[in-house]
């Protein structure tokens, strides 16, 4: 757990002091990129040969947990870049693509995003409509992506597009697009319920030319590539849920010890102390599911069931614990300046992003041969 | 300079974030629990790593802890230090600054370092006297309060912090230099560093290994005794002045009243 201690120290020293301003300005503090890169926190789970920092998915989960304790909006920004977008570059990129696009992301010199979701296709990845039409030595991309985290700050965007007609399972290809390319533009920042310091945009592709050398992986195999990389993404999001719940518990316990009602600290009232004990238990259970999913994936074992369970359960626990923590705070919890209000808002997206609760339940039901 | 050998005195202390426990019998800090690397020493470790970053260079941590604790040393090893020497012996309990200096000197002497780095003072004891006693025992010159350190051949060049700014000081190597917080920004141990630190050597020595007699160190050899410990006075609330256009004058009047301007 020495690594957890380092992550905690890093977050306390480098991230926590920036949260209030980042949330207020709804902007990710850009100084964090290089600081995280220098500390080796953007290249975990990637081998040194490609510029990574060693480590595994469990170490990524631990980092995610610690970052999310400070702020979901700040946490998600580097986590998307390094652990949701970059894995596509690593798993499916050619050596030259890894040198050019992956290596700078793992050191914080460049920011990455992954663009799959569209206005009419979220969980239904096969239903995307952004088209990539062959043109000369490459493709013309046309269409829009929506809810793209890091959309406005990314230098490198992995974009999923339809390259053939028919069933989406066999007609999707992923491409590497660079910010500033002709034909590519981003909409204004989308205002969200939570994750205020995270940048979320609509991406517009208006006959954006991408050379054939920027195809990532195999043509028409994109659906399967995306599904593979989703596994890591879900572990990261689940770990964020655990971190968020942990932060809510810490804040609630401190408040309950201090706040007096009926002549004694509310932590001595059964209604409150039992709620806190329940929060603690739920969070620990979620943490163990997340660690199990990470450990299985690290061992090369089938982690599909563990990952779906971890994502489903941790996201729900985060919401329940955040709700309970606001209740512990009472009126103070309803104030924006309370330490739990931000977490309460940030928790909700965890049941949606990276595969909704319903998608996880569907995966689990299928694994039960139902 | 090839094969630069730097020793860093690394103290492991009770976590300052936790409430301190004072032993009622000795009036000293209870150090029997979990110990972590003193933040003051992380600056020295970083400075050493920057000065002795070559493949053949060596950064050795030297530490003294009564309970065989190595967690703090592992942190410094994870930052990149080469190896560590820990002196751990029941007879060390109750050592004063001079006792500590004797033990560290005995451990450092055989290493024959080019440079010994220590923090200006520790975060738990704050005597600030150990490094100069160590230099005296090793027969080395010492430069204190370094806010900048550079090696030039067989000379160490130090920017020595003063009240007004800093003095440029040079001193022949080997030497003892104490560094202030802020001399460099300590790195965070990387995942790779943490893994590598697990297999880095920590030599655990006893007093007998160093040829020291129990009577010279620990409570038995201490010439200093803490006779009383009392709680620091609680800070009183400050005065908040709303700036109604005369804020600057109010501040000036306040500073004049304190006779600081």
XYZ file of C-alpha atoms in Angstrom:
631
model
C 0.000 0.000 0.000
C 3.006 2.222 -0.269
C 1.676 3.287 -3.654
C -1.650 4.284 -2.134
C 0.206 6.455 0.366
C 2.059 8.206 -2.471
C -1.194 8.769 -4.400
C -2.811 10.142 -1.250
C 0.107 12.482 -0.589
C 0.145 13.638 -4.198
C -3.589 14.318 -4.167
C -3.482 16.126 -0.819
C -0.552 18.311 -1.859
C -1.160 18.853 -5.545
C -4.859 18.318 -6.241
C -6.967 19.214 -3.195
C -5.742 22.833 -3.026
C -6.911 23.349 -6.626
C -10.406 21.874 -6.329
C -12.371 24.943 -5.210
C -11.075 27.164 -8.003
C -11.376 24.455 -10.651
C -14.997 23.793 -9.700
C -15.786 27.498 -9.561
C -14.213 28.252 -12.945
C -15.340 24.924 -14.381
C -11.843 24.369 -15.719
C -9.274 21.641 -15.186
C -6.029 23.012 -13.678
C -3.612 22.468 -16.563
C -0.525 22.557 -14.310
C -1.547 19.106 -13.089
C -0.729 17.403 -16.389
C 3.029 17.707 -16.072
C 2.997 17.205 -12.322
C 1.103 13.948 -12.691
C 3.299 12.950 -15.609
C 6.493 13.636 -13.643
C 5.168 11.552 -10.753
C 4.525 8.659 -13.151
C 0.779 8.809 -12.512
C -0.260 9.055 -16.156
C 1.515 5.950 -17.391
C 0.442 3.274 -14.913
C -0.221 -0.096 -16.447
C 1.774 0.728 -19.571
C 5.179 -0.889 -20.073
C 8.299 1.234 -20.020
C 9.045 0.461 -23.684
C 6.133 2.676 -24.757
C 6.865 5.386 -22.201
C 4.792 3.913 -19.381
C 5.493 3.894 -15.677
C 5.003 0.214 -14.920
C 2.206 -0.862 -12.619
C -1.067 -2.558 -13.413
C -4.817 -2.017 -13.424
C -4.932 -2.344 -9.630
C -2.548 0.589 -9.328
C -4.751 2.568 -11.736
C -7.781 1.718 -9.567
C -5.964 2.939 -6.450
C -5.012 6.189 -8.177
C -8.597 6.648 -9.403
C -9.905 6.160 -5.880
C -7.547 8.721 -4.388
C -8.146 11.307 -7.137
C -11.927 10.951 -6.851
C -11.714 11.615 -3.112
C -10.616 15.150 -3.997
C -12.869 15.828 -6.981
C -14.626 13.730 -9.600
C -14.291 16.482 -12.182
C -10.548 16.756 -11.759
C -10.146 12.983 -11.461
C -11.979 12.075 -14.637
C -9.878 14.382 -16.814
C -6.485 12.592 -16.583
C -8.223 9.249 -16.064
C -9.971 9.582 -19.430
C -6.758 10.667 -21.122
C -4.472 7.962 -19.756
C -6.777 5.128 -18.803
C -9.780 5.340 -21.134
C -8.401 6.836 -24.368
C -4.714 5.844 -24.241
C -5.429 2.098 -23.833
C -6.918 2.148 -27.355
C -3.615 3.570 -28.645
C -1.622 0.966 -26.732
C -3.735 -2.078 -27.476
C -4.289 -1.396 -31.155
C -1.659 1.149 -32.202
C 1.306 0.371 -34.453
C 4.764 1.128 -32.991
C 4.965 4.426 -34.901
C 1.499 5.440 -33.677
C 2.508 4.632 -30.109
C 5.641 6.731 -30.392
C 3.814 9.689 -31.859
C 0.520 9.640 -29.974
C 0.723 7.377 -26.916
C 4.094 8.334 -25.410
C 3.310 12.070 -24.976
C -0.027 11.233 -23.320
C 1.690 9.040 -20.729
C 3.972 11.903 -19.693
C 1.307 14.613 -19.639
C 2.668 16.475 -22.640
C -0.495 15.732 -24.585
C -4.120 15.074 -23.646
C -6.277 12.349 -25.159
C -10.002 11.752 -25.474
C -12.141 8.880 -26.670
C -15.122 9.719 -28.850
C -17.697 6.972 -29.267
C -21.014 8.360 -27.933
C -23.313 10.229 -30.320
C -26.603 12.100 -29.866
C -28.488 8.937 -30.813
C -26.058 6.217 -29.752
C -24.659 5.843 -26.247
C -24.813 2.388 -24.730
C -25.683 1.105 -28.204
C -22.173 1.425 -29.627
C -23.109 -0.543 -32.752
C -25.688 2.126 -33.545
C -23.276 5.002 -34.203
C -23.755 6.898 -37.443
C -20.618 9.077 -37.816
C -19.420 8.065 -41.265
C -15.897 7.525 -42.541
C -15.957 7.479 -46.344
C -12.855 6.389 -48.284
C -11.200 9.385 -49.971
C -7.803 9.200 -51.686
C -5.285 7.715 -49.253
C -7.618 7.926 -46.282
C -11.125 8.722 -45.101
C -13.469 11.670 -44.749
C -15.189 11.766 -41.350
C -18.663 13.290 -41.209
C -21.022 13.442 -38.227
C -21.052 14.429 -34.568
C -20.040 12.988 -31.214
C -21.652 14.058 -27.953
C -20.776 14.090 -24.235
C -17.084 13.744 -25.055
C -14.970 14.189 -21.936
C -11.803 16.244 -22.654
C -13.308 17.094 -26.071
C -12.206 20.713 -25.907
C -8.802 20.174 -24.292
C -7.616 17.001 -26.031
C -4.747 17.031 -28.517
C -5.462 13.492 -29.651
C -8.930 12.013 -30.092
C -9.694 8.375 -30.764
C -12.860 8.484 -32.874
C -15.188 5.600 -33.698
C -16.792 5.775 -37.151
C -18.813 3.572 -39.489
C -16.683 2.361 -42.378
C -19.181 0.002 -43.964
C -22.916 -0.496 -44.178
C -24.936 -3.011 -42.250
C -24.535 -4.312 -38.713
C -22.410 -2.028 -36.539
C -20.597 -4.956 -35.008
C -18.628 -5.463 -38.211
C -18.542 -1.977 -39.700
C -16.904 0.285 -37.115
C -13.303 1.501 -37.312
C -11.421 3.710 -34.859
C -9.287 6.627 -36.080
C -6.745 8.969 -34.524
C -7.774 12.589 -35.009
C -5.650 15.551 -33.917
C -7.105 18.762 -32.511
C -6.986 21.624 -35.010
C -7.313 19.418 -38.067
C -9.334 20.960 -40.916
C -12.938 19.802 -40.785
C -12.811 19.098 -37.048
C -14.313 21.484 -34.504
C -15.724 21.384 -30.999
C -18.920 22.878 -29.622
C -19.120 25.068 -26.538
C -18.473 23.422 -23.150
C -21.563 21.553 -21.987
C -22.849 22.581 -18.544
C -23.314 19.564 -16.341
C -24.952 18.602 -13.029
C -21.568 17.454 -11.700
C -17.920 16.986 -12.722
C -17.742 20.753 -13.102
C -13.983 20.899 -13.624
C -14.162 18.377 -16.445
C -14.460 19.542 -20.048
C -17.348 17.947 -21.957
C -18.131 18.822 -25.581
C -19.872 18.046 -28.758
C -17.360 17.210 -31.513
C -18.217 18.124 -35.067
C -16.639 16.363 -38.058
C -17.370 18.153 -41.300
C -15.536 16.156 -43.990
C -12.485 15.890 -41.765
C -9.768 14.035 -43.689
C -7.859 11.329 -41.821
C -5.030 9.487 -43.574
C -5.080 5.703 -43.730
C -2.010 5.751 -41.459
C -4.279 7.013 -38.682
C -6.540 4.008 -38.676
C -6.208 2.488 -35.227
C -6.180 -1.284 -35.306
C -8.139 -3.106 -37.969
C -10.718 -1.671 -40.337
C -14.248 -2.771 -39.380
C -13.040 -4.333 -36.090
C -13.602 -1.168 -34.047
C -16.643 -2.456 -32.175
C -14.673 -5.296 -30.639
C -11.704 -3.069 -29.906
C -13.966 -0.624 -28.049
C -15.571 -3.406 -26.048
C -12.161 -4.701 -24.972
C -10.997 -1.301 -23.778
C -14.300 -0.699 -21.965
C -13.270 -3.205 -19.311
C -10.487 -0.969 -17.999
C -12.677 2.089 -18.255
C -15.299 0.465 -16.055
C -12.821 -0.509 -13.369
C -11.569 3.090 -13.289
C -15.092 4.509 -13.000
C -16.006 1.973 -10.306
C -12.868 2.916 -8.368
C -13.892 6.561 -8.647
C -17.179 5.590 -7.007
C -15.284 4.016 -4.116
C -13.128 7.118 -3.695
C -16.153 9.404 -3.787
C -17.921 7.294 -1.143
C -14.796 7.261 1.000
C -14.562 11.054 0.867
C -18.225 11.344 1.860
C -17.663 9.027 4.824
C -14.599 10.939 6.023
C -16.453 14.248 5.815
C -19.591 12.830 7.440
C -17.743 11.192 10.329
C -15.859 14.413 11.060
C -19.077 16.416 10.915
C -21.091 13.956 13.016
C -18.478 14.023 15.780
C -18.494 17.781 15.866
C -22.152 18.637 15.308
C -24.326 18.579 18.421
C -28.050 17.972 18.621
C -30.149 17.287 21.704
C -27.111 18.054 23.814
C -24.695 15.530 22.320
C -22.721 14.877 19.154
C -24.984 13.450 16.457
C -22.447 10.618 16.024
C -23.865 9.204 19.249
C -27.398 9.088 17.845
C -28.256 5.634 16.596
C -29.879 6.876 13.389
C -26.656 8.616 12.387
C -24.079 6.134 13.663
C -25.850 3.206 12.028
C -26.088 5.083 8.772
C -22.329 5.791 8.928
C -21.607 2.131 9.702
C -23.754 1.124 6.732
C -21.896 3.574 4.482
C -18.580 2.146 5.632
C -19.670 -1.447 4.952
C -21.121 -0.705 1.522
C -18.015 1.177 0.511
C -15.698 -1.584 1.652
C -17.747 -4.157 -0.267
C -17.582 -1.978 -3.390
C -13.831 -1.565 -2.953
C -13.306 -5.318 -2.757
C -15.357 -5.860 -5.925
C -13.253 -3.237 -7.715
C -9.968 -4.719 -6.523
C -11.161 -8.185 -7.518
C -11.992 -7.001 -11.026
C -8.590 -5.310 -11.326
C -6.662 -8.278 -9.954
C -8.434 -10.707 -12.304
C -7.729 -8.482 -15.297
C -4.087 -8.117 -14.207
C -3.801 -11.890 -13.990
C -5.128 -12.217 -17.535
C -8.228 -14.032 -16.260
C -11.788 -13.422 -17.425
C -12.863 -10.299 -15.551
C -16.154 -9.644 -17.371
C -18.454 -10.582 -14.511
C -16.324 -9.010 -11.785
C -16.012 -5.797 -13.804
C -19.745 -5.497 -14.468
C -20.513 -6.144 -10.801
C -17.901 -3.666 -9.621
C -19.131 -0.947 -11.980
C -22.792 -1.501 -11.095
C -22.308 -1.800 -7.354
C -19.685 0.901 -6.803
C -21.678 3.475 -8.787
C -24.823 2.713 -6.811
C -22.943 2.723 -3.506
C -21.404 6.088 -4.398
C -24.875 7.525 -4.953
C -26.325 5.981 -1.798
C -23.384 7.037 0.365
C -23.365 10.570 -1.062
C -27.091 10.821 -0.365
C -26.655 9.573 3.192
C -23.769 11.949 3.773
C -25.899 14.928 2.740
C -28.499 13.658 5.219
C -25.857 13.522 7.983
C -24.945 17.121 7.218
C -28.604 18.152 7.186
C -29.157 21.697 5.975
C -25.394 22.267 5.809
C -25.141 19.438 3.256
C -27.457 21.313 0.923
C -25.026 24.211 0.745
C -22.570 24.274 -2.138
C -19.685 24.975 0.244
C -20.280 21.771 2.207
C -17.679 19.101 1.452
C -20.369 16.644 0.325
C -22.503 18.696 -2.086
C -19.990 18.345 -4.934
C -19.729 14.594 -4.372
C -23.527 14.283 -4.334
C -23.667 15.941 -7.770
C -20.646 14.049 -9.090
C -21.971 10.638 -8.039
C -24.889 10.551 -10.446
C -22.902 10.244 -13.662
C -21.129 7.152 -12.383
C -24.348 5.179 -12.937
C -24.408 6.363 -16.556
C -20.907 6.848 -17.992
C -18.851 3.910 -19.224
C -21.922 1.689 -19.479
C -25.117 2.381 -17.535
C -26.383 0.338 -14.606
C -28.766 -1.308 -17.049
C -25.940 -2.346 -19.390
C -24.030 -3.889 -16.484
C -27.144 -5.785 -15.372
C -27.642 -7.000 -18.933
C -24.037 -8.255 -19.102
C -24.507 -10.055 -15.790
C -27.822 -11.575 -16.875
C -26.188 -12.859 -20.078
C -23.356 -14.378 -18.053
C -26.048 -16.200 -16.050
C -27.268 -17.656 -19.362
C -30.680 -16.086 -18.853
C 32.818 13.791 -10.344
C 32.721 10.012 -10.883
C 31.427 7.697 -8.177
C 30.026 10.433 -6.011
C 29.023 9.084 -2.626
C 26.398 11.005 -0.701
C 24.989 10.081 2.692
C 21.616 11.470 3.733
C 20.652 11.455 7.398
C 17.039 10.344 7.207
C 14.913 10.515 10.311
C 11.781 8.466 10.675
C 9.220 10.183 12.854
C 5.646 9.615 14.081
C 3.178 10.963 11.511
C 2.850 14.687 12.342
C -0.762 14.523 11.114
C -1.627 12.190 14.008
C -1.993 13.577 17.551
C 1.434 13.395 19.256
C 1.888 11.079 22.219
C 4.271 12.289 24.908
C 5.732 9.665 27.238
C 4.915 10.730 30.797
C 8.165 9.222 32.160
C 10.666 10.836 29.780
C 8.635 13.809 28.475
C 9.746 12.799 25.003
C 7.751 11.793 21.964
C 6.537 8.208 21.910
C 8.227 6.761 18.821
C 7.200 3.145 19.296
C 4.359 3.283 16.745
C 4.461 3.546 12.967
C 7.081 5.979 11.711
C 7.279 7.829 8.407
C 10.064 9.708 6.623
C 10.435 13.190 8.094
C 9.293 15.611 5.403
C 12.337 17.797 6.214
C 14.550 14.923 5.107
C 12.768 14.418 1.787
C 14.469 17.648 0.673
C 17.868 16.219 1.533
C 17.077 12.976 -0.276
C 16.010 14.884 -3.386
C 19.110 17.117 -3.224
C 21.318 14.039 -2.932
C 19.603 12.349 -5.868
C 20.147 15.435 -7.998
C 23.814 15.743 -6.991
C 24.580 12.048 -7.275
C 22.404 10.969 -10.163
C 25.052 9.134 -12.187
C 24.950 5.396 -12.759
C 27.994 4.823 -10.536
C 26.984 7.338 -7.893
C 25.545 6.194 -4.606
C 23.065 7.747 -2.204
C 23.059 6.012 1.166
C 20.457 6.744 3.804
C 21.555 6.547 7.414
C 18.882 6.401 10.060
C 18.429 5.567 13.711
C 15.144 4.214 15.038
C 14.528 2.370 18.282
C 11.960 -0.070 16.919
C 13.512 -1.330 13.694
C 11.060 0.693 11.596
C 11.898 0.857 7.893
C 8.729 2.355 6.324
C 10.221 5.839 6.105
C 13.451 4.490 4.642
C 11.487 2.556 2.005
C 9.881 5.847 0.987
C 13.307 7.433 0.463
C 14.552 4.314 -1.340
C 11.483 4.512 -3.590
C 12.482 8.085 -4.446
C 15.720 6.616 -5.768
C 18.272 6.261 -2.960
C 20.631 3.317 -3.440
C 20.634 1.683 -0.018
C 20.029 2.347 3.641
C 21.725 1.723 6.959
C 19.447 1.561 9.984
C 20.825 1.520 13.488
C 18.302 -0.047 15.782
C 19.023 -1.038 19.349
C 16.990 -0.952 22.575
C 19.870 0.905 24.228
C 19.243 3.867 21.902
C 15.995 4.778 23.628
C 16.217 8.249 25.144
C 19.201 9.386 23.072
C 19.781 13.116 22.954
C 21.127 14.996 19.917
C 24.772 14.253 20.757
C 24.015 10.571 21.331
C 22.324 10.451 17.944
C 25.296 12.213 16.333
C 27.698 9.645 17.833
C 25.666 6.769 16.432
C 25.260 8.321 12.983
C 28.952 9.261 12.865
C 29.936 5.687 13.626
C 27.678 4.416 10.869
C 28.758 7.038 8.328
C 32.540 6.850 8.875
C 33.122 3.524 7.078
C 31.086 4.704 4.072
C 33.648 7.492 3.470
C 31.150 9.776 1.754
C 31.996 12.823 -0.342
C 29.062 14.666 1.129
C 26.726 14.221 4.084
C 23.337 15.928 3.846
C 20.966 16.476 6.742
C 17.885 18.592 7.293
C 18.355 21.853 9.148
C 16.205 20.397 11.900
C 13.798 17.519 12.348
C 10.054 17.998 12.449
C 9.592 16.148 15.733
C 12.598 17.171 17.830
C 13.560 20.577 16.428
C 16.895 20.792 18.256
C 18.734 21.653 15.036
C 22.024 20.734 16.699
C 22.635 17.168 15.549
C 24.162 17.890 12.100
C 26.923 20.159 13.405
C 27.728 17.725 16.196
C 27.900 15.015 13.533
C 30.303 17.134 11.443
C 32.516 17.683 14.478
C 32.602 13.973 15.297
C 33.423 13.125 11.669
C 36.055 15.856 11.600
C 34.391 17.488 8.586
C 33.546 21.104 7.832
C 29.865 21.939 7.883
C 27.680 24.448 6.108
C 24.189 24.996 7.473
C 20.926 26.422 6.123
C 21.627 25.649 2.467
C 18.964 26.888 0.071
C 21.058 25.838 -2.904
C 23.818 23.241 -3.240
C 26.150 22.560 -6.182
C 29.250 20.413 -6.522
C 32.223 21.824 -8.408
C 35.110 19.364 -8.525
C 36.167 18.809 -4.953
C 34.272 21.811 -3.653
C 30.683 22.204 -2.535
C 29.123 25.579 -3.305
C 26.257 26.525 -1.049
C 23.796 29.365 -1.001
C 23.459 29.821 2.725
C 20.124 31.283 3.832
C 20.378 34.451 5.904
C 17.768 36.806 7.263
C 18.453 39.276 4.455
C 18.943 36.842 1.593
C 21.758 34.370 1.164
C 25.528 34.145 1.363
C 27.586 32.266 -1.229
C 29.727 29.812 0.716
C 32.322 27.356 -0.564
C 33.776 24.472 1.320
C 36.082 21.563 0.424
C 34.643 18.082 0.237
C 33.981 15.939 2.118
C 31.601 18.065 4.146
C 28.331 18.094 6.027
C 25.599 20.336 4.588
C 22.211 20.978 6.138
C 19.440 21.892 3.739
C 16.315 23.955 4.287
C 12.833 23.015 3.139
C 12.562 24.427 -0.352
C 16.173 23.715 -1.425
C 14.597 21.513 -4.100
C 11.139 20.088 -4.673
C 11.105 16.459 -3.548
C 9.878 14.038 -6.175
C 6.994 11.656 -5.546
C 8.141 8.047 -5.546
C 7.005 6.435 -8.786
C 5.281 3.064 -8.937
C 8.471 1.648 -10.438
C 10.501 3.215 -7.637
C 8.246 1.721 -4.975
C 8.608 -1.724 -6.508
C 12.379 -1.353 -6.842
C 12.655 -0.150 -3.239
C 11.302 -3.454 -1.968
C 14.479 -5.219 -2.944
C 16.969 -2.484 -2.102
C 19.237 -3.363 0.817
C 18.659 -2.003 4.308
C 21.486 -2.992 6.635
C 20.224 -3.111 10.196
C 23.048 -2.570 12.688
C 23.234 -2.656 16.463
C 25.460 -0.637 18.772
C 27.820 -3.595 19.011
C 28.160 -3.633 15.212
C 29.297 -0.020 15.414
C 31.613 -0.631 18.352
C 29.699 1.753 20.591
C 29.058 1.180 24.279
C 25.468 1.453 25.547
C 26.672 3.855 28.225
C 27.660 6.427 25.569
C 24.237 6.688 23.974
C 20.561 6.390 24.761
C 19.171 7.606 28.081
C 22.347 6.415 29.817
C 24.649 8.668 27.810
C 22.298 11.621 27.436
C 23.598 14.911 28.810
C 20.307 16.521 28.098
C 17.053 15.871 29.882
C 13.568 17.092 29.107
C 12.287 18.183 32.497
C 8.877 19.444 31.572
C 6.513 19.584 28.625
C 3.589 21.941 28.436
C 0.956 22.596 25.820
C 1.491 25.529 23.520
C -0.852 28.403 24.165
C -3.871 28.227 21.936
C -3.866 30.842 19.229
C -6.290 33.646 19.851
C -8.598 34.727 17.079
C -7.175 37.466 14.877
C -8.796 40.782 14.175
C -10.530 41.071 10.834
C -10.451 44.510 9.304
C -12.919 45.259 6.513
C -11.260 47.496 3.951
C -13.413 50.607 3.770
C -10.714 52.492 1.885
C -8.429 52.933 4.895
C -7.254 49.320 5.140
C -3.644 50.173 4.301
C -3.473 52.833 7.028
C -4.929 50.414 9.559
C -2.258 47.831 8.671
C 0.492 50.462 8.946
C -0.799 51.575 12.347
C -0.919 47.971 13.522
C 2.647 47.234 12.374
C 3.899 50.456 13.998
C 2.232 49.472 17.219
C 4.127 46.148 17.064
C 7.323 48.192 16.447
C 8.170 46.124 13.404
C 8.311 49.151 11.095
